[in-house]
Tab-separated table of C-alpha atoms in Angstrom:
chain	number	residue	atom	x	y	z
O	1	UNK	CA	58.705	91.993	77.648
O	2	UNK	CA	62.088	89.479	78.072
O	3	UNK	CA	61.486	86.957	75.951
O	4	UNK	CA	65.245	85.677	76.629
O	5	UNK	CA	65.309	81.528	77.444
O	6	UNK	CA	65.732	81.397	81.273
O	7	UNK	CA	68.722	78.366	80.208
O	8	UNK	CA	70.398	81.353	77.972
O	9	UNK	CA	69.994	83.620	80.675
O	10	UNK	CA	71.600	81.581	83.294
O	11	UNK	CA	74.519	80.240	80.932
O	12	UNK	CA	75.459	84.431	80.527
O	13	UNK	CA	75.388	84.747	84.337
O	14	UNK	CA	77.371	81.819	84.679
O	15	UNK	CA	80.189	82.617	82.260
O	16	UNK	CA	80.647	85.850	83.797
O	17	UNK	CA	81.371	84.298	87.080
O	18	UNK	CA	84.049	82.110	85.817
O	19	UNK	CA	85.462	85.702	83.818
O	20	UNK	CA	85.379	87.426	86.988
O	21	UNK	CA	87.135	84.196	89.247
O	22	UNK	CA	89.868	84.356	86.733
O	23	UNK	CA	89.931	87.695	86.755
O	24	UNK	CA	90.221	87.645	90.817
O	25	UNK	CA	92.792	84.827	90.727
O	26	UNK	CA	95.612	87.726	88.517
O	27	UNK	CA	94.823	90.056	91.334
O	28	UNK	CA	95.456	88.265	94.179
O	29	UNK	CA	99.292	88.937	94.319
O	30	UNK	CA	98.645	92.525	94.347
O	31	UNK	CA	95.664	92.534	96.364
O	32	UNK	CA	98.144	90.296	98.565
O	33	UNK	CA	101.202	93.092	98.973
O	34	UNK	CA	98.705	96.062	99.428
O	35	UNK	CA	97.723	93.996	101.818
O	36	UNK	CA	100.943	93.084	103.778
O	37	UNK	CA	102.044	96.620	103.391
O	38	UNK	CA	98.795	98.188	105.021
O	39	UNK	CA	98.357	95.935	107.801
O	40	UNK	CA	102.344	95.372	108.710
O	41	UNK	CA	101.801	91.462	108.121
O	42	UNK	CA	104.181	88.835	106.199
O	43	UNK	CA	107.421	90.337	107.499
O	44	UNK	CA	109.279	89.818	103.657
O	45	UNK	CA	112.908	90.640	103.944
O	46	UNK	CA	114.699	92.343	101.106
O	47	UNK	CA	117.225	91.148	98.639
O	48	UNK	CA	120.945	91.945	98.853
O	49	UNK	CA	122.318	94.699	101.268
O	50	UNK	CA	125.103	96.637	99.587
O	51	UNK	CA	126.095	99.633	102.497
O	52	UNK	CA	128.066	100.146	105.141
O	53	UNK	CA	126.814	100.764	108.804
O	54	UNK	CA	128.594	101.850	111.536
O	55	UNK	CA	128.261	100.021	115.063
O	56	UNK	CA	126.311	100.925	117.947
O	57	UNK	CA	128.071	99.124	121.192
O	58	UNK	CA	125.709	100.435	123.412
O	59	UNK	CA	122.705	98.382	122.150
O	60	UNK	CA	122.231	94.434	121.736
O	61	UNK	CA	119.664	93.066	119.896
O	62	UNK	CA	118.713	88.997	120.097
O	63	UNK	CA	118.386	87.161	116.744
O	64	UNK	CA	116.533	83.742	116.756
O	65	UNK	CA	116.519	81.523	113.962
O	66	UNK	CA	114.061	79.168	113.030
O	67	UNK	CA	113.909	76.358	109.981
O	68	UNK	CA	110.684	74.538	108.690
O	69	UNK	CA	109.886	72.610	105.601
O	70	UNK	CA	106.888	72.671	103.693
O	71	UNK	CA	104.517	69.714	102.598
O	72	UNK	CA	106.636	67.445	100.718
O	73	UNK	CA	110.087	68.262	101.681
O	74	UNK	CA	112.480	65.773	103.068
O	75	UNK	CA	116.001	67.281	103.337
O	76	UNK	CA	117.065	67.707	107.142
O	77	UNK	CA	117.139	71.388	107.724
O	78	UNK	CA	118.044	73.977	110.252
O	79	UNK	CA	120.339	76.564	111.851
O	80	UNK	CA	123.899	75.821	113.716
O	81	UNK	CA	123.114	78.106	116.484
O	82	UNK	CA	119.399	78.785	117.482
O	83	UNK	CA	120.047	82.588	118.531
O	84	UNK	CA	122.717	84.960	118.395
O	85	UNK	CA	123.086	88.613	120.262
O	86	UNK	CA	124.503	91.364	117.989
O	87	UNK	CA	125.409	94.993	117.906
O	88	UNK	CA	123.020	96.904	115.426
O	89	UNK	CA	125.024	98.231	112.768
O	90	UNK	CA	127.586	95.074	113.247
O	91	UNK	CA	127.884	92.663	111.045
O	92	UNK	CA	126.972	88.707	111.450
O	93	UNK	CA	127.855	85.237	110.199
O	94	UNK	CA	125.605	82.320	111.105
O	95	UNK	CA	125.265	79.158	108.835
O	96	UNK	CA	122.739	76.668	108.279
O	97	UNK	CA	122.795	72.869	107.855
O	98	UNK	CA	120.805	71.248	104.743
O	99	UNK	CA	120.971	67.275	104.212
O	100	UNK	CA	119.410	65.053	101.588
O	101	UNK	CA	118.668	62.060	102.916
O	102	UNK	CA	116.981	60.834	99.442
O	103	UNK	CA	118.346	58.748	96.591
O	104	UNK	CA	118.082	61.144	94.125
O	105	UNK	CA	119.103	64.637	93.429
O	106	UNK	CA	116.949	67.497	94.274
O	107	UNK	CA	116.942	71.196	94.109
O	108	UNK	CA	115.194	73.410	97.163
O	109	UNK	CA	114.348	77.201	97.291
O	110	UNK	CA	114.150	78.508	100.937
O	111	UNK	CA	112.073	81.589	101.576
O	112	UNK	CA	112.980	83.928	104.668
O	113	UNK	CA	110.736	86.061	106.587
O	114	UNK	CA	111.620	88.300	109.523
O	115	UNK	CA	109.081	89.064	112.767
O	116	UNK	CA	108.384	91.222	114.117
O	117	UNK	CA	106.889	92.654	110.511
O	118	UNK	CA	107.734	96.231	111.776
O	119	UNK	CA	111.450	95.072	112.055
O	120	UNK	CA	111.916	93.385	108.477
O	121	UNK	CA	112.828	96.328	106.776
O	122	UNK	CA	115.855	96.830	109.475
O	123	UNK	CA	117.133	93.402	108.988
O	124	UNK	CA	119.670	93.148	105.875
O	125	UNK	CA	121.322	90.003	104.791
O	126	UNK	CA	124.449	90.648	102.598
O	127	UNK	CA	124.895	86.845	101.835
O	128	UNK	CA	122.346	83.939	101.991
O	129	UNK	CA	121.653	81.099	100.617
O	130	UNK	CA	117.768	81.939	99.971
O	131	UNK	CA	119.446	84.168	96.637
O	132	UNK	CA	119.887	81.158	95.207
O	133	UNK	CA	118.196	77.435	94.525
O	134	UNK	CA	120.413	74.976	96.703
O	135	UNK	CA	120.333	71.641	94.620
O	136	UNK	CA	121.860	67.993	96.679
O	137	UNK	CA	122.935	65.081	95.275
O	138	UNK	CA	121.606	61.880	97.335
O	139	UNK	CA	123.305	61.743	100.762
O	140	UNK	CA	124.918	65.486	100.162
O	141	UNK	CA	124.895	67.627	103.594
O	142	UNK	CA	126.231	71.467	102.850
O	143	UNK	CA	126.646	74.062	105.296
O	144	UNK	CA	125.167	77.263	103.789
O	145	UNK	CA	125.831	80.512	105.237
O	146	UNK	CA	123.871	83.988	106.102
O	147	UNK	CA	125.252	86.782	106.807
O	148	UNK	CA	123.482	89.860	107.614
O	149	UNK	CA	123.444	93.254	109.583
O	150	UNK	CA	120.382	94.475	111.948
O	151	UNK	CA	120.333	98.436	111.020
O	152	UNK	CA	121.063	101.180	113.468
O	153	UNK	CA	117.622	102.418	112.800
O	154	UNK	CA	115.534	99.439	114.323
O	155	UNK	CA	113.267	100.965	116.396
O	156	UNK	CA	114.270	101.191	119.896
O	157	UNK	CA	111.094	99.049	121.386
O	158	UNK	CA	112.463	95.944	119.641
O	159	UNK	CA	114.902	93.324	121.296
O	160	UNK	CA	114.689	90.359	119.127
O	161	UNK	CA	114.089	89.362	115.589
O	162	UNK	CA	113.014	85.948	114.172
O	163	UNK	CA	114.365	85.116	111.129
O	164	UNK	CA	112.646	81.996	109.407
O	165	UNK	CA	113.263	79.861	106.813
O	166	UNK	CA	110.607	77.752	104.895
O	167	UNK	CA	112.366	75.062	102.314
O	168	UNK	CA	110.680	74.504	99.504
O	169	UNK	CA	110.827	71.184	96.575
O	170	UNK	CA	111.234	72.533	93.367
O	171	UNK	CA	112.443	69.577	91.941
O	172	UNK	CA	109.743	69.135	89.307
O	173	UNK	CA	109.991	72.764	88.552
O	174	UNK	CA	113.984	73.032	88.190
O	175	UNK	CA	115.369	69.174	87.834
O	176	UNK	CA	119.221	68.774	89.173
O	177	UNK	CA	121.435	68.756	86.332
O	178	UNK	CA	122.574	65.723	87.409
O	179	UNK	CA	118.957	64.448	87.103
O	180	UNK	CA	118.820	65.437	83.503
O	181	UNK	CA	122.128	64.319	82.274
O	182	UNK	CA	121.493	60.897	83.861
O	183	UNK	CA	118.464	59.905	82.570
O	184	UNK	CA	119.898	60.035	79.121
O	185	UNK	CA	122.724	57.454	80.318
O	186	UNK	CA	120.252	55.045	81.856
O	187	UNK	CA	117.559	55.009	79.157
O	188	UNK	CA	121.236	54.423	76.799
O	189	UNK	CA	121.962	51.425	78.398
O	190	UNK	CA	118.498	49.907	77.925
């Protein structure tokens, strides 16, 4: 016979629910990948490319570029050119425009993807500006380049890539230095 409180019993049930949603929350990035990987979905590019490729004149492939910000970002972003045709195996300059129209300094992180997903894997940037955090002093506009090569071995069925940039505020996560080192100055003069 359970002779076990029903208010002990439920308390127990209940704390192993909030074990197992913490639990659940670690393995979401995983669960995420294995995921993206199985079903061809999130189009992730690589890092660096370090290689050489050699050219293939007979084929041209269309590369369209796209810019967005996410919730809370206020810098004026987006490519020079919309689209550019290249040579697989060729390499390619195109630069993008970033402007902070604040009064105060900020620092951004811009995360590419590539569509179709199939085609990420062929698309290699040797130089961008998503490598690093981009940080603007109030009124600052930089032009930030990204250069890349679209491999010989993109499957033959594709024609055109997206690659897409989403800008993200970091600010509270990585203050400008010239946030830090000015607070100091004002709170001085006080």
């Amino acid at each position: 016979m359970n002779t076990e409180l029903p208010l002990a019993r439920l308390v127990r049930r209940l704390l192993f629910v909030v074990v197992a949603m913490f639990a659940f929350g670690f393995a979401l990035v995983p669960i995420y990948d294995v995921m993206c990987k199985a079903f061809g979905i999130n189009g992730k590019t690589a890092g660096a490319y370090q290689g050489a490729q050699t050219v293939d004149e007979a084929r041209e492939v269309r590369v369209q570029f796209l810019a967005t910000n996410a919730a809370g970002m206020t810098w004026e972003f987006g490519p020079v050119d919309d689209q550019v045709r290249v040579n697989p195996g060729a390499s390619q300059e195109i630069r993008f425009i970033a402007y902070n129209p604040t009064d105060k300094p900020m620092t951004a992180q811009a995360v590419p993807s590539v569509s179709p997903s199939k085609a990420a894997a062929f698309f290699h940037k040797t130089e961008c500006f998503c490598f690093t955090q981009q940080v603007l002093q109030p009124g600052e506009r930089i032009e930030m380049p990204v250069r890349f090569i679209v491999d010989r071995d993109l499957p033959a069925d594709v024609h055109h890539l997206t690659l897409a940039y989403t800008l993200f505020d970091i600010t509270s996560s990585k203050p400008p230095v010239a946030a830090l080192s000015a607070t100091p100055a004002k709170e001085s003069l006080q």
